CSV table of C-alpha atoms and ligand atoms in Angstrom, one decimal:
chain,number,residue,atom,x,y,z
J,1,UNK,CA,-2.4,-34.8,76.7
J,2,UNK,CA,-0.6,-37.4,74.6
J,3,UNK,CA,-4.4,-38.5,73.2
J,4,UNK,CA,-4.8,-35.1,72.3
J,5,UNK,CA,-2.6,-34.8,70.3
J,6,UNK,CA,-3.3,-37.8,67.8
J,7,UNK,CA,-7.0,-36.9,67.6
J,8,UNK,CA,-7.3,-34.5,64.9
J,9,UNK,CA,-9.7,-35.5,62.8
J,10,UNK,CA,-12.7,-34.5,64.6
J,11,UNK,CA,-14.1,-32.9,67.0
J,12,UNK,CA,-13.7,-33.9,70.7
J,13,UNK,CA,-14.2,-33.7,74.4
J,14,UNK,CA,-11.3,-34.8,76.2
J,15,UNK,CA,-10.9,-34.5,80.3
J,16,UNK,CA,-8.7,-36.6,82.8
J,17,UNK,CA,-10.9,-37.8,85.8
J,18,UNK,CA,-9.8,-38.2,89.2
J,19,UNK,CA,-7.3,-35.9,91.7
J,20,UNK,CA,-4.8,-35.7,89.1
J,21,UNK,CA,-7.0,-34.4,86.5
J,22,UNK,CA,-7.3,-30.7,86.6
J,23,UNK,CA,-4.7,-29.6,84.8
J,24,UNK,CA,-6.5,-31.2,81.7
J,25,UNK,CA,-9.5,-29.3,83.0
J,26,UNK,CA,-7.7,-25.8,83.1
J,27,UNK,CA,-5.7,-26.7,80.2
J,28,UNK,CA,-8.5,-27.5,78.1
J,29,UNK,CA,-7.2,-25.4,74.8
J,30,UNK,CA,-4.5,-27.7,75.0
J,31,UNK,CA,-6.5,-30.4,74.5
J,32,UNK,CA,-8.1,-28.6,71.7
J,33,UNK,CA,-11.4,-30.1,73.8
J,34,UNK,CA,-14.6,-28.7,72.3
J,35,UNK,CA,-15.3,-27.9,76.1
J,36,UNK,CA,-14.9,-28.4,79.8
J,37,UNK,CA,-16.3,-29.3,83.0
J,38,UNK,CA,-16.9,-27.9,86.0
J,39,UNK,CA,-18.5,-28.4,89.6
J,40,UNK,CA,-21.5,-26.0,91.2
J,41,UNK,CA,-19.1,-23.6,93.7
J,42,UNK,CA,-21.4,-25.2,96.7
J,43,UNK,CA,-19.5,-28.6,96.2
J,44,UNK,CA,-16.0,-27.2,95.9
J,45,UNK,CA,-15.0,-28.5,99.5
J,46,UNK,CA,-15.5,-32.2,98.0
J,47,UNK,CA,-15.0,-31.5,94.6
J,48,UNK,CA,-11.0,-30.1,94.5
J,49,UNK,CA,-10.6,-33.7,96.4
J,50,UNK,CA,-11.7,-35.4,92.9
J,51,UNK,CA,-9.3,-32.7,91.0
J,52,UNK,CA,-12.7,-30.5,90.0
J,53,UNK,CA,-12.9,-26.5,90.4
J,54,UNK,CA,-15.9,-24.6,89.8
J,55,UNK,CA,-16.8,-22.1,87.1
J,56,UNK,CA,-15.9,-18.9,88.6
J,57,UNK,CA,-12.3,-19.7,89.9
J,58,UNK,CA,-11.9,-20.8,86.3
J,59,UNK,CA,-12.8,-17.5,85.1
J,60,UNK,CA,-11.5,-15.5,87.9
J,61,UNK,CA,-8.5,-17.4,89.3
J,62,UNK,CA,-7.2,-19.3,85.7
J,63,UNK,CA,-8.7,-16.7,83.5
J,64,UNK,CA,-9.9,-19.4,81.6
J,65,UNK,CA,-11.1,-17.6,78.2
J,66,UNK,CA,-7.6,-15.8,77.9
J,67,UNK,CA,-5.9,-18.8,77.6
J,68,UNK,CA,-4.8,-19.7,74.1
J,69,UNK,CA,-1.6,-21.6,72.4
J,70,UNK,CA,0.7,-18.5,73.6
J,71,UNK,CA,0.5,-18.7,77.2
J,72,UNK,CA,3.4,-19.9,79.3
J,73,UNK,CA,2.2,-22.4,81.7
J,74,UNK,CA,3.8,-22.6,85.6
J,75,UNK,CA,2.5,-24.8,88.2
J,76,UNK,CA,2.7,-25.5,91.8
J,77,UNK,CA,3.6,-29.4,92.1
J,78,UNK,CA,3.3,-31.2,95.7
J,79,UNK,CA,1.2,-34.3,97.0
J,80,UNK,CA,-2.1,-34.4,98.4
J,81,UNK,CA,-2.0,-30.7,97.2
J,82,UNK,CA,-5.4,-30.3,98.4
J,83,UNK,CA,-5.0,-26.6,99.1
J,84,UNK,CA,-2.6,-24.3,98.4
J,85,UNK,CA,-2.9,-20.6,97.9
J,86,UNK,CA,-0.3,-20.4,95.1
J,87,UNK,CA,-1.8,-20.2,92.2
J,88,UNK,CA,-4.0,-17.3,93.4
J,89,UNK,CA,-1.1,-15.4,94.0
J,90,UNK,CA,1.0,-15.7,90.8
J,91,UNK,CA,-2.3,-15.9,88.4
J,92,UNK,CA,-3.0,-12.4,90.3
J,93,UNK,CA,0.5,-11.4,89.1
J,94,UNK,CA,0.1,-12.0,85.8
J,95,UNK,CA,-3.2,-10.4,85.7
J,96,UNK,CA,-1.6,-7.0,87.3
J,97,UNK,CA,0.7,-7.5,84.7
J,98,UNK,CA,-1.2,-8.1,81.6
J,99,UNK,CA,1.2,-11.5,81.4
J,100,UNK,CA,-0.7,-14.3,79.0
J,101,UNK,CA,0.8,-16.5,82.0
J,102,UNK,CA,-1.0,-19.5,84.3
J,103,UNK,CA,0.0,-20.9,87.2
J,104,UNK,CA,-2.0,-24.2,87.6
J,105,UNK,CA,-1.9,-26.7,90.7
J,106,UNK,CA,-0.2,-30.2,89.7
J,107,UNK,CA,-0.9,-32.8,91.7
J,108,UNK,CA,1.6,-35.6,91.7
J,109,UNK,CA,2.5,-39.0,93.4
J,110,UNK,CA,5.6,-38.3,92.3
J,111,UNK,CA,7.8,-35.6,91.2
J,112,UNK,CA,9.7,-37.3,88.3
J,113,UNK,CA,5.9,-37.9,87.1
J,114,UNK,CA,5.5,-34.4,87.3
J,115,UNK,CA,8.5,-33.3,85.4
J,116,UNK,CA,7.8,-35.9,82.7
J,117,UNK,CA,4.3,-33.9,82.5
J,118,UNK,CA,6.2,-30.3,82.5
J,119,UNK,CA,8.3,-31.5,79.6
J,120,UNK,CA,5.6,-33.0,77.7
J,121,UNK,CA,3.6,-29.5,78.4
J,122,UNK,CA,6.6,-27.1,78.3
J,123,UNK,CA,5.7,-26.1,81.7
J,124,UNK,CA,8.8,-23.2,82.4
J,125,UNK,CA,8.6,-22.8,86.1
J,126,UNK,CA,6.9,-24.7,88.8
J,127,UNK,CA,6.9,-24.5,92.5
J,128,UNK,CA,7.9,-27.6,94.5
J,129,UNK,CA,5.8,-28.2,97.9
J,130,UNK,CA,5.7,-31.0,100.3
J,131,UNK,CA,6.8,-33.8,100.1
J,132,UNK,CA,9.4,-33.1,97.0
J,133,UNK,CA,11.7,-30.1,98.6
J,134,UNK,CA,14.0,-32.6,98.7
J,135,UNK,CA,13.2,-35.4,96.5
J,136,UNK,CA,13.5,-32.5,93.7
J,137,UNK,CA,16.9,-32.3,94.1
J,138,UNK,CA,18.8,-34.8,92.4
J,139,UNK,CA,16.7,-34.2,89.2
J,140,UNK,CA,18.2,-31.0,88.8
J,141,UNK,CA,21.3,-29.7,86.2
J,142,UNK,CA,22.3,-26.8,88.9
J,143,UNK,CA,21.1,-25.2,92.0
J,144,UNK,CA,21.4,-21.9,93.7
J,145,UNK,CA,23.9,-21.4,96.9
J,146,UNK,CA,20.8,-21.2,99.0
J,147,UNK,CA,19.2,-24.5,97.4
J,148,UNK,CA,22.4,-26.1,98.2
J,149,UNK,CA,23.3,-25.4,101.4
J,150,UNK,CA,19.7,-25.5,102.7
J,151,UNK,CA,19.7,-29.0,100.9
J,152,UNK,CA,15.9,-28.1,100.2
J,153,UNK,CA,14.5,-26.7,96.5
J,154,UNK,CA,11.2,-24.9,96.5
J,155,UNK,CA,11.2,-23.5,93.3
J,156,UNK,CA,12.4,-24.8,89.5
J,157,UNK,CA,13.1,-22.9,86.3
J,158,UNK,CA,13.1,-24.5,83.0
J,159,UNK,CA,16.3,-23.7,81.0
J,160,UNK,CA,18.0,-25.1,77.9
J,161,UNK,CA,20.0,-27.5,79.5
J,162,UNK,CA,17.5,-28.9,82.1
J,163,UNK,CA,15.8,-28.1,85.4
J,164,UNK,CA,17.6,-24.6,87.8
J,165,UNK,CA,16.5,-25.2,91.5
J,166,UNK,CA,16.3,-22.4,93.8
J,167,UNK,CA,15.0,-21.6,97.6
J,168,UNK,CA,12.8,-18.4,98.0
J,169,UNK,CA,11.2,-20.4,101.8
J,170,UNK,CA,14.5,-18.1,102.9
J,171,UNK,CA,13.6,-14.8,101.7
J,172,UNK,CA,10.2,-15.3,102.4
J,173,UNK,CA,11.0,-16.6,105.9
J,174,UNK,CA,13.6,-13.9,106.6
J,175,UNK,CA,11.4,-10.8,105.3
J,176,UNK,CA,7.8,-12.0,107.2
J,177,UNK,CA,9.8,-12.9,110.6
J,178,UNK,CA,11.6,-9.7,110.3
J,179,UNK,CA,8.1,-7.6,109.9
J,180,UNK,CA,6.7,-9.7,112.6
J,181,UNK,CA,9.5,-8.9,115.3
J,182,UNK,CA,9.7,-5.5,113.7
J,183,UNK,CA,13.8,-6.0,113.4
J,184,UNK,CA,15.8,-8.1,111.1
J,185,UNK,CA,18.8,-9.5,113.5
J,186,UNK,CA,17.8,-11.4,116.6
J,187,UNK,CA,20.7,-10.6,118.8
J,188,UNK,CA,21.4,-14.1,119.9
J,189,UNK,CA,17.9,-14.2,121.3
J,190,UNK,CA,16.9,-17.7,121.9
J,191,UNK,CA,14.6,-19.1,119.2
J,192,UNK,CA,13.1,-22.6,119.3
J,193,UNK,CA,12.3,-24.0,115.7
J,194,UNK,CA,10.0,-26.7,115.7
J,195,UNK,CA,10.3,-29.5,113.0
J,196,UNK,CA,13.3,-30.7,111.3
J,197,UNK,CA,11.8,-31.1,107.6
J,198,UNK,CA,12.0,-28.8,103.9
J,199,UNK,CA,10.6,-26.3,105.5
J,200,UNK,CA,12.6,-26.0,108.8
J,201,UNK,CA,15.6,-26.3,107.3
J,202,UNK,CA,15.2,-23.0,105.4
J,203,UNK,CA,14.4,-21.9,109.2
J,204,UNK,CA,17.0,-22.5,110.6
J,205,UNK,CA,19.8,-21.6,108.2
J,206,UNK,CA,17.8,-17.8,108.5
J,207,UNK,CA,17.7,-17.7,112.3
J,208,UNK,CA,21.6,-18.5,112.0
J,209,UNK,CA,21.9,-15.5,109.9
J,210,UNK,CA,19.8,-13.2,111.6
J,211,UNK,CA,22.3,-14.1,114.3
J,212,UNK,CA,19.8,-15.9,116.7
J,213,UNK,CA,20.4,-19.0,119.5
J,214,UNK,CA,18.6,-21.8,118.6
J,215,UNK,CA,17.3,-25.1,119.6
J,216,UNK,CA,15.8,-27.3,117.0
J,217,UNK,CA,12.9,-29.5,118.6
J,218,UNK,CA,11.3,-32.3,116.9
J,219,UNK,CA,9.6,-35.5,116.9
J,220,UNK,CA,12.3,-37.1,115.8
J,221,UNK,CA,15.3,-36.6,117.9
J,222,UNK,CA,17.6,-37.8,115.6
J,223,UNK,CA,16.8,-35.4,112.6
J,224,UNK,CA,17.0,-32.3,114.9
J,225,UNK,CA,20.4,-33.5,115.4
J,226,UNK,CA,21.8,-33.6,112.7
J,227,UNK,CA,20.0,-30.0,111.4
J,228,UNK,CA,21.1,-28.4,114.5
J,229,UNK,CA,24.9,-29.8,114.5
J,230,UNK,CA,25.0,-28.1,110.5
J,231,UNK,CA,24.5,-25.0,112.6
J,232,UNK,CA,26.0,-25.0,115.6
J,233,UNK,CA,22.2,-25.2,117.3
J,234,UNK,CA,21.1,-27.2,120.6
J,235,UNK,CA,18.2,-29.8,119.4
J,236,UNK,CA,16.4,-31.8,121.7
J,237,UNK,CA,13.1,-34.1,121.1
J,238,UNK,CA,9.3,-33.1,121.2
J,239,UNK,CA,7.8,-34.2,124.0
J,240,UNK,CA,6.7,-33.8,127.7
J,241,UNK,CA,10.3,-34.1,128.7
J,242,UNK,CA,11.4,-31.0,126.1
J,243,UNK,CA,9.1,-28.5,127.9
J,244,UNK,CA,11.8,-27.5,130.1
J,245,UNK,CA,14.4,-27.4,127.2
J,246,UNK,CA,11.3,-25.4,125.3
J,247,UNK,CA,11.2,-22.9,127.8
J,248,UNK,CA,15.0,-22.2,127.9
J,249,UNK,CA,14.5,-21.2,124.3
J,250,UNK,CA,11.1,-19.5,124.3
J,251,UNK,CA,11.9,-16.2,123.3
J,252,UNK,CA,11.1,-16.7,119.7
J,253,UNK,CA,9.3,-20.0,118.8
J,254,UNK,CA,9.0,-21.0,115.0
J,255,UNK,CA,6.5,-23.8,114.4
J,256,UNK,CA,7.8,-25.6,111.3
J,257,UNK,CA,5.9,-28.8,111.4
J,258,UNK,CA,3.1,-29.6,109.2
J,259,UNK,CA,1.0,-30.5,112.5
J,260,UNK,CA,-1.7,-28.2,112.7
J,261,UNK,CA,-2.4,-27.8,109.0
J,262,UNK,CA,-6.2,-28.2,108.1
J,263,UNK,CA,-7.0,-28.9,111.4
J,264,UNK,CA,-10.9,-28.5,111.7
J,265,UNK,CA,-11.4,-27.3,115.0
J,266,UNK,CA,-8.8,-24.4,116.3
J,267,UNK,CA,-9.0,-26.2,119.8
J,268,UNK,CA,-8.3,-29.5,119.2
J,269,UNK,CA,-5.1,-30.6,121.1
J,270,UNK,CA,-4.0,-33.4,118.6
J,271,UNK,CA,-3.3,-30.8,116.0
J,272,UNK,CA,-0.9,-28.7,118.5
J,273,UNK,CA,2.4,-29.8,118.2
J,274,UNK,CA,3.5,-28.1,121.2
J,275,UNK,CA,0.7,-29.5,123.4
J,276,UNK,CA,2.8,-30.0,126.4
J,277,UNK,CA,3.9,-26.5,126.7
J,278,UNK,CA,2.5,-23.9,129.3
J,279,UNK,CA,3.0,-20.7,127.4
J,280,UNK,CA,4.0,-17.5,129.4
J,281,UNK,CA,2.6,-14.9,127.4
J,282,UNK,CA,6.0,-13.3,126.7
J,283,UNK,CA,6.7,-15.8,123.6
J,284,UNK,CA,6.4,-14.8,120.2
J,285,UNK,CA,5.4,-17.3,118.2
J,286,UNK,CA,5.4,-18.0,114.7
J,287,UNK,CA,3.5,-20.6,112.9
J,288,UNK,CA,4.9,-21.1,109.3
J,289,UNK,CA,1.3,-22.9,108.5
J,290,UNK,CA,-0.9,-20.7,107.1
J,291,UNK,CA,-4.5,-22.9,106.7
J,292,UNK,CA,-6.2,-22.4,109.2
J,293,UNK,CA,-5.5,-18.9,110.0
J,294,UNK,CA,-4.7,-19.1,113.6
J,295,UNK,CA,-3.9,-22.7,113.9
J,296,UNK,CA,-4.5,-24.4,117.2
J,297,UNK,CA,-1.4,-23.7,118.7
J,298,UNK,CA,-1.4,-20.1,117.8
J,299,UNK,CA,-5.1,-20.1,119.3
J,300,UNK,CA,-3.6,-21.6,122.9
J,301,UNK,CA,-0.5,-19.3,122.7
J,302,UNK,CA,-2.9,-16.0,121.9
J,303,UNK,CA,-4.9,-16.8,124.5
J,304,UNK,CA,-2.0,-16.9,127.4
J,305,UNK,CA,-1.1,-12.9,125.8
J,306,UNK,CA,1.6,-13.8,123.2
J,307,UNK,CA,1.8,-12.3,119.9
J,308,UNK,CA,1.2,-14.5,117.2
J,309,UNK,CA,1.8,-14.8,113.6
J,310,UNK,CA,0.8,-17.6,110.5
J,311,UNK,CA,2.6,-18.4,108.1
J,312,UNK,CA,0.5,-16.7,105.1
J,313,UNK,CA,3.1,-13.1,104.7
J,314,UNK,CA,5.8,-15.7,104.2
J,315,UNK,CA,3.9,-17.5,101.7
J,316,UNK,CA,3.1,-14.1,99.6
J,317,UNK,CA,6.9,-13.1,99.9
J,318,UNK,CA,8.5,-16.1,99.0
J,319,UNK,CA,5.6,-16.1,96.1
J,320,UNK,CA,6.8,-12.9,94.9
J,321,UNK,CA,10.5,-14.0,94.8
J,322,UNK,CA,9.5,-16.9,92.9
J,323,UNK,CA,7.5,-14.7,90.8
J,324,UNK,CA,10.6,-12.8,89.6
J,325,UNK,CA,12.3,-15.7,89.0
J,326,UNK,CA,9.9,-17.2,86.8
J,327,UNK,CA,9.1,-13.7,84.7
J,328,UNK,CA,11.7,-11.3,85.2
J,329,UNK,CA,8.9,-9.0,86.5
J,330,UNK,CA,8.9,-7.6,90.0
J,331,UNK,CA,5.6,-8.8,91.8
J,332,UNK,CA,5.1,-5.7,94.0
J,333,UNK,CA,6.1,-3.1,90.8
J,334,UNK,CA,3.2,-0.6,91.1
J,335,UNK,CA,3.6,1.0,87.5
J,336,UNK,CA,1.7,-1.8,86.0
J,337,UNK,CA,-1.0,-1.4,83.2
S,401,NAP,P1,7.9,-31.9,105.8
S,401,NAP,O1,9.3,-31.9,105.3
S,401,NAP,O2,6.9,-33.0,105.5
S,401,NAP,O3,7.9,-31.8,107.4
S,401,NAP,C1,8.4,-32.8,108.2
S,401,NAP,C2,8.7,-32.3,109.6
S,401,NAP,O4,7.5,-32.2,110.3
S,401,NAP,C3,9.6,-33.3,110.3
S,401,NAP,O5,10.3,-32.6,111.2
S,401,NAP,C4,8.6,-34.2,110.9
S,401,NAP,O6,9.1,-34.9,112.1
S,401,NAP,C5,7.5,-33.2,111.4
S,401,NAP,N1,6.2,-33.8,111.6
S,401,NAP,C6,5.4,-34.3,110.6
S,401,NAP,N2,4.3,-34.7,111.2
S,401,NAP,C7,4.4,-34.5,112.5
S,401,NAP,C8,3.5,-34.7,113.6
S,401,NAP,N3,2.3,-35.3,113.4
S,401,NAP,N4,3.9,-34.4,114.8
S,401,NAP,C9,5.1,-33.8,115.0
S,401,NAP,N5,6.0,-33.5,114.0
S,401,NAP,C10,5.6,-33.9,112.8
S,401,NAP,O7,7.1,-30.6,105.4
S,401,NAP,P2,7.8,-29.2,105.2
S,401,NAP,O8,8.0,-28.9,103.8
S,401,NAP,O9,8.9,-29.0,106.2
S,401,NAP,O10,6.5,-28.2,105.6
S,401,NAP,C11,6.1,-28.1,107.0
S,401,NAP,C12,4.8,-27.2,107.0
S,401,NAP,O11,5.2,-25.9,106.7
S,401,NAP,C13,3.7,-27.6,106.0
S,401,NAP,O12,2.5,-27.5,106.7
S,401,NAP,C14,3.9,-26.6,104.9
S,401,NAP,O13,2.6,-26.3,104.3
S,401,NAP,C15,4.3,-25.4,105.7
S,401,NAP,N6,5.1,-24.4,104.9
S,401,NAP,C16,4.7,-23.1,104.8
S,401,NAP,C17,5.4,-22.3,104.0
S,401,NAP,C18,5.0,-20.8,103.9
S,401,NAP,O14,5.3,-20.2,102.9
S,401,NAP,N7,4.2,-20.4,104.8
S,401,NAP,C19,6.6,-22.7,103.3
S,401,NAP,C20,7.0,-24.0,103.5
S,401,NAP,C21,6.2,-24.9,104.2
S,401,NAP,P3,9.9,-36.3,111.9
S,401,NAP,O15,11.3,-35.9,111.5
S,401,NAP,O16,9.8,-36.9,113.2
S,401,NAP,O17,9.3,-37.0,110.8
């Protein structure tokens, strides 16, 4: 992008290789490239690995030929990245609402790399995925209450003075597990929450306010400490020897590890974090991963009789949260053009 901007004397065609590149791809106007590249659709599987995308998620997803010098520019910003189904959501937003908006995926090995790029770009808004939830934070001017208590920051808005963190994982959390047990306060039913990262510490400060009884579980025992002491929660490790602690709190079991994510075959055990578990059938479980579908330990649990849910309703709500944070617009407004 800096290259870009110092050749002006003749025609060009610029592009940034490799898994970083696509923004340079999408972005192309920017670039005032003479054109850009794309892959055949059939190679897509390999291609997004090498930062390509094909011609009609350029047009369809990016809206490629709308974009021009006016368009704000948001992003989704997380390493590998190698899928994520944010940018179909918000570029469908902006499309619904006749926006001149994009929301492009930004690949990073680092999030201060990434906001050097935003600056340079005048990126407004971007949303912050694994593994910078955290990492995120001290790079910020302010934060929301939720952001700060959570200590996790999934979303950042561009303002005069610097970077605003916020945290819609909560209200994307709190509104899909609430549809899913068809009630929003769990009546100190006991909930086991799985993982004691970003994601499940947005978990678990919702289950303490939807009033549940909870048990954080996780791989390392000493993490799940120190989450569930912030709350008041039992924690125990994830093991053979936490099936009987599992069980104690099986009423409501949140999966919020990334084990299980991409997993290739839904019956493989060493994608199912809670392999040593005999489920009853009476469980509800909740996977917050949403690719696959039904990930391998939603596949098991299904199969004893439980009811099961992924983690893709959360992922839409908290997309729409961040949506009005970014435009001002409500997502779901149906009086749209
Ligand atoms: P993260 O911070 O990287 O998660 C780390 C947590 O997962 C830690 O508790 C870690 O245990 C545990 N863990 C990692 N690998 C493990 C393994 N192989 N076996 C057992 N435990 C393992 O990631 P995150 O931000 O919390 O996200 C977790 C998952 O939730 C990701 O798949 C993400 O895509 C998904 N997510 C979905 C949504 C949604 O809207 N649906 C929102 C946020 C996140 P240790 O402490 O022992 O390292």
């Amino acid at each position: 992008f800096r290259e870009a901007a110092s050749m002006n004397e003749y025609e060009h065609i610029l592009c940034a290789m490799g898994p970083v590149g696509l923004p340079s791809r999408i972005l192309s106007y920017k670039l005032h490239s003479y054109l850009t590249y794309v892959s055949p659709e059939e190679n897509l599987e390999d291609m997004t690995k090498i930062g390509h995308t094909d011609p009609i998620t350029l047009n369809n997803i990016y809206r490629f030929r709308t974009l021009n010098e006016l368009t704000t520019v948001y992003g989704v910003t997380g390493w590998p990245l190698v899928k994520t189904n944010s940018p179909a959501i918000h570029n469908a937003g902006y499309q619904r609402h006749a926006m001149n908006s994009v929301f492009i995926p930004i690949r990073s090995q680092s999030i201060s790399e990434t906001l050097d790029f935003a600056e340079q770009i005048g990126i407004k808004g971007l949303a912050v995925t694994v593994p910078y939830k955290e990492a995120v934070l001290p790079e910020l001017v302010e934060e929301d209450t939720e952001a700060g208590e959570i200590g996790a920051c999934n979303t950042i808005i561009r303002r005069s003075n610097g970077w605003y963190g916020c945290n819609t994982d909560t209200y994307g959390f709190r509104r899909a597990l609430a549809e899913f047990l068809g009630q929003d306060k769990l009546h100190h039913r006991r909930v086991a929450i799985i993982g004691a990262g970003g994601a499940a510490k947005a978990v678990a400060y919702v289950i303490k306010q939807m009033g549940g009884k909870a048990c954080i579980f996780n791989r390392t025992a000493a993490h799940a400490q120190v989450l569930a002491e912030k709350y008041g929660f039992a924690y125990s490790g994830l093991d053979a020897d936490s099936s009987a602690m599992l069980d104690r709190y099986s009423d409501v079991i949140i999966q919020a590890t990334p084990k299980g994510m991409n997993a290739d075959s839904p019956s493989c055990p060493d994608n199912d974090p809670l392999y040593f578990y005999q489920f009853h059938g009476t469980e509800k479980l909740f996977d917050i991963v949403y690719v696959p579908e039904i990930t391998p330990v939603m596949a098991r649990a299904e199969n004893a009789g439980c009811e099961v849910c992924n983690g893709l309703q959360m992922l839409k709500y908290q997309g729409y949260k961040q949506f009005k944070l970014f435009t001002g617009v409500d997502y779901e407004r149906t009086d749209t053009k």
